[in-house]
Coordinates of C-alpha atoms in Angstrom, one line a residue:
M1 CA 25.3 -57.2 20.3
K2 CA 22.9 -55.6 17.9
A3 CA 24.1 -54.3 14.5
C4 CA 22.9 -51.5 12.2
C5 CA 23.7 -51.2 8.5
F6 CA 23.7 -48.1 6.4
T7 CA 22.4 -47.6 2.9
G8 CA 22.3 -44.4 0.9
H9 CA 23.0 -42.7 -2.3
R10 CA 26.5 -41.9 -3.7
E11 CA 25.4 -38.3 -4.4
L12 CA 25.0 -36.1 -1.4
P13 CA 24.0 -32.4 -1.0
D14 CA 26.9 -30.0 -1.3
A15 CA 28.8 -29.5 2.0
G16 CA 27.9 -26.2 3.6
T17 CA 24.3 -26.2 2.3
E18 CA 21.2 -26.3 4.4
A19 CA 20.4 -29.7 2.9
Y20 CA 23.8 -31.1 3.9
S21 CA 23.4 -29.8 7.4
A22 CA 20.0 -31.4 7.6
L23 CA 21.5 -34.7 6.4
I24 CA 24.2 -34.6 9.1
A25 CA 21.6 -33.8 11.8
A26 CA 19.4 -36.7 10.6
L27 CA 22.4 -39.1 10.5
E28 CA 23.4 -38.0 14.1
N29 CA 19.8 -38.6 15.4
A30 CA 19.4 -41.9 13.6
V31 CA 22.7 -43.2 15.0
A32 CA 21.8 -42.0 18.5
D33 CA 18.4 -43.8 18.1
A34 CA 20.1 -47.0 17.0
I35 CA 22.5 -46.9 19.9
A36 CA 19.6 -46.3 22.3
E37 CA 18.0 -49.5 20.9
G38 CA 21.2 -51.4 21.8
C39 CA 23.2 -51.2 18.5
D40 CA 26.9 -51.2 19.0
R41 CA 28.1 -52.6 15.7
F42 CA 27.6 -50.6 12.6
I43 CA 28.1 -51.8 9.0
T44 CA 28.8 -49.8 5.9
G45 CA 29.4 -50.8 2.3
G46 CA 32.2 -48.3 1.8
A47 CA 30.8 -46.8 -1.4
K48 CA 31.4 -43.1 -2.0
G49 CA 28.8 -40.7 -0.7
F50 CA 26.6 -41.8 2.2
D51 CA 28.5 -45.0 3.0
L52 CA 31.7 -43.1 3.5
L53 CA 30.0 -40.3 5.5
A54 CA 28.2 -42.8 7.7
G55 CA 31.4 -44.8 8.4
E56 CA 33.3 -41.6 9.2
W57 CA 30.4 -40.6 11.6
I58 CA 30.8 -43.9 13.4
L59 CA 34.6 -43.5 13.7
A60 CA 34.1 -40.1 15.2
S61 CA 31.4 -41.5 17.6
K62 CA 33.8 -44.2 18.7
K63 CA 36.0 -41.4 20.2
V64 CA 33.2 -40.7 22.6
D65 CA 31.9 -44.3 23.0
P66 CA 34.7 -46.8 22.4
S67 CA 32.3 -49.7 22.8
L68 CA 31.0 -49.0 19.2
S69 CA 32.5 -50.9 16.3
L70 CA 32.6 -50.4 12.6
A71 CA 32.6 -53.1 9.9
V72 CA 33.1 -52.3 6.2
Y73 CA 31.6 -54.9 3.8
V74 CA 33.5 -54.4 0.6
P75 CA 31.7 -55.9 -2.5
H76 CA 34.9 -56.5 -4.4
R77 CA 38.6 -55.6 -4.0
G78 CA 39.4 -52.4 -5.8
Q79 CA 35.9 -50.9 -5.2
E80 CA 37.6 -47.4 -4.8
R81 CA 39.2 -47.5 -8.3
N82 CA 36.8 -45.0 -9.8
F83 CA 36.5 -42.8 -6.7
S84 CA 38.0 -39.3 -6.8
P85 CA 41.5 -39.0 -5.3
E86 CA 39.9 -37.3 -2.2
D87 CA 37.4 -40.1 -1.8
Q88 CA 40.1 -42.8 -2.3
K89 CA 42.0 -41.2 0.5
R90 CA 38.9 -41.2 2.7
Y91 CA 38.1 -44.8 1.8
R92 CA 41.6 -46.1 2.7
A93 CA 41.4 -44.2 6.0
L94 CA 38.0 -45.8 6.7
L95 CA 39.3 -49.3 6.0
D96 CA 42.4 -48.7 8.1
A97 CA 40.4 -47.5 11.1
A98 CA 37.6 -50.0 10.8
D99 CA 37.3 -52.8 13.4
E100 CA 36.5 -55.3 10.6
V101 CA 36.9 -55.3 6.9
L102 CA 35.1 -58.1 5.0
I103 CA 36.0 -58.3 1.3
L104 CA 33.3 -60.4 -0.4
S105 CA 34.9 -60.9 -3.8
E106 CA 38.4 -60.6 -5.1
S107 CA 37.1 -59.0 -8.3
Y108 CA 34.0 -57.2 -9.6
Y109 CA 31.1 -59.1 -11.1
P110 CA 27.6 -58.1 -12.1
G111 CA 25.4 -58.2 -9.0
C112 CA 28.3 -58.0 -6.4
M113 CA 26.8 -54.8 -5.0
R114 CA 23.5 -56.5 -4.4
V115 CA 25.2 -59.4 -2.7
R116 CA 27.1 -57.0 -0.4
N117 CA 23.8 -55.2 0.4
A118 CA 22.0 -58.5 1.2
R119 CA 24.8 -59.6 3.5
M120 CA 24.7 -56.2 5.4
V121 CA 20.9 -56.6 5.8
E122 CA 21.3 -60.3 6.9
D123 CA 23.9 -59.3 9.5
A124 CA 22.0 -56.3 11.0
Q125 CA 18.8 -55.8 13.0
Y126 CA 18.5 -52.2 12.1
C127 CA 19.1 -50.2 8.8
I128 CA 19.6 -46.5 8.5
A129 CA 18.5 -45.5 5.0
Y130 CA 19.2 -42.2 3.1
V131 CA 16.9 -42.8 0.1
R132 CA 15.7 -40.1 -2.2
K133 CA 15.3 -42.0 -5.5
K134 CA 13.1 -45.1 -5.9
P135 CA 15.0 -46.9 -8.7
S136 CA 18.3 -47.2 -6.9
G137 CA 20.5 -49.8 -5.1
S138 CA 19.8 -47.9 -1.8
A139 CA 16.0 -48.2 -2.3
Q140 CA 16.4 -51.9 -3.1
T141 CA 18.5 -52.4 0.1
M142 CA 15.9 -50.5 2.2
R143 CA 13.1 -52.7 0.7
M144 CA 15.3 -55.8 1.5
A145 CA 15.6 -54.7 5.1
E146 CA 11.9 -54.1 5.4
A147 CA 11.1 -57.5 3.8
K148 CA 13.4 -59.1 6.4
G149 CA 11.6 -57.3 9.2
R150 CA 14.5 -55.1 10.1
N151 CA 13.9 -51.8 11.9
V152 CA 14.5 -49.2 9.2
L153 CA 15.3 -45.7 10.2
R154 CA 14.7 -43.5 7.1
I155 CA 16.5 -40.2 7.0

């Protein structure tokens, strides 16, 4: 079993725009490439934005290929507290439908997101990265994956 983690920004292009359509197409292609390389376990951090989108994409893909699995690595219990009501609903649905939910800490502490990101990279052979800004947690996670010799598919 090979695993692929996701990292990406919380801010996404607006739905219905050309940029959003391009992101969806790139995500679809990257997931297909990871599957072709033998990945059947996908790991997301559950943050709003790209993490939720990627997790939902895997859940939809599981309807076509039930051999796929989704793990959500939650940095701390209550991560969704500051999400919008719509994103809180999406987050709860993602956790309910995931094959595995790993809660890494019972409460927030400085650095817990980085610990979550490092664990995802450690447990995966591939990383799909949606990175548009250099100083960001997503860029840091992508660099972590590259430093560990993971196959990084940048979209």
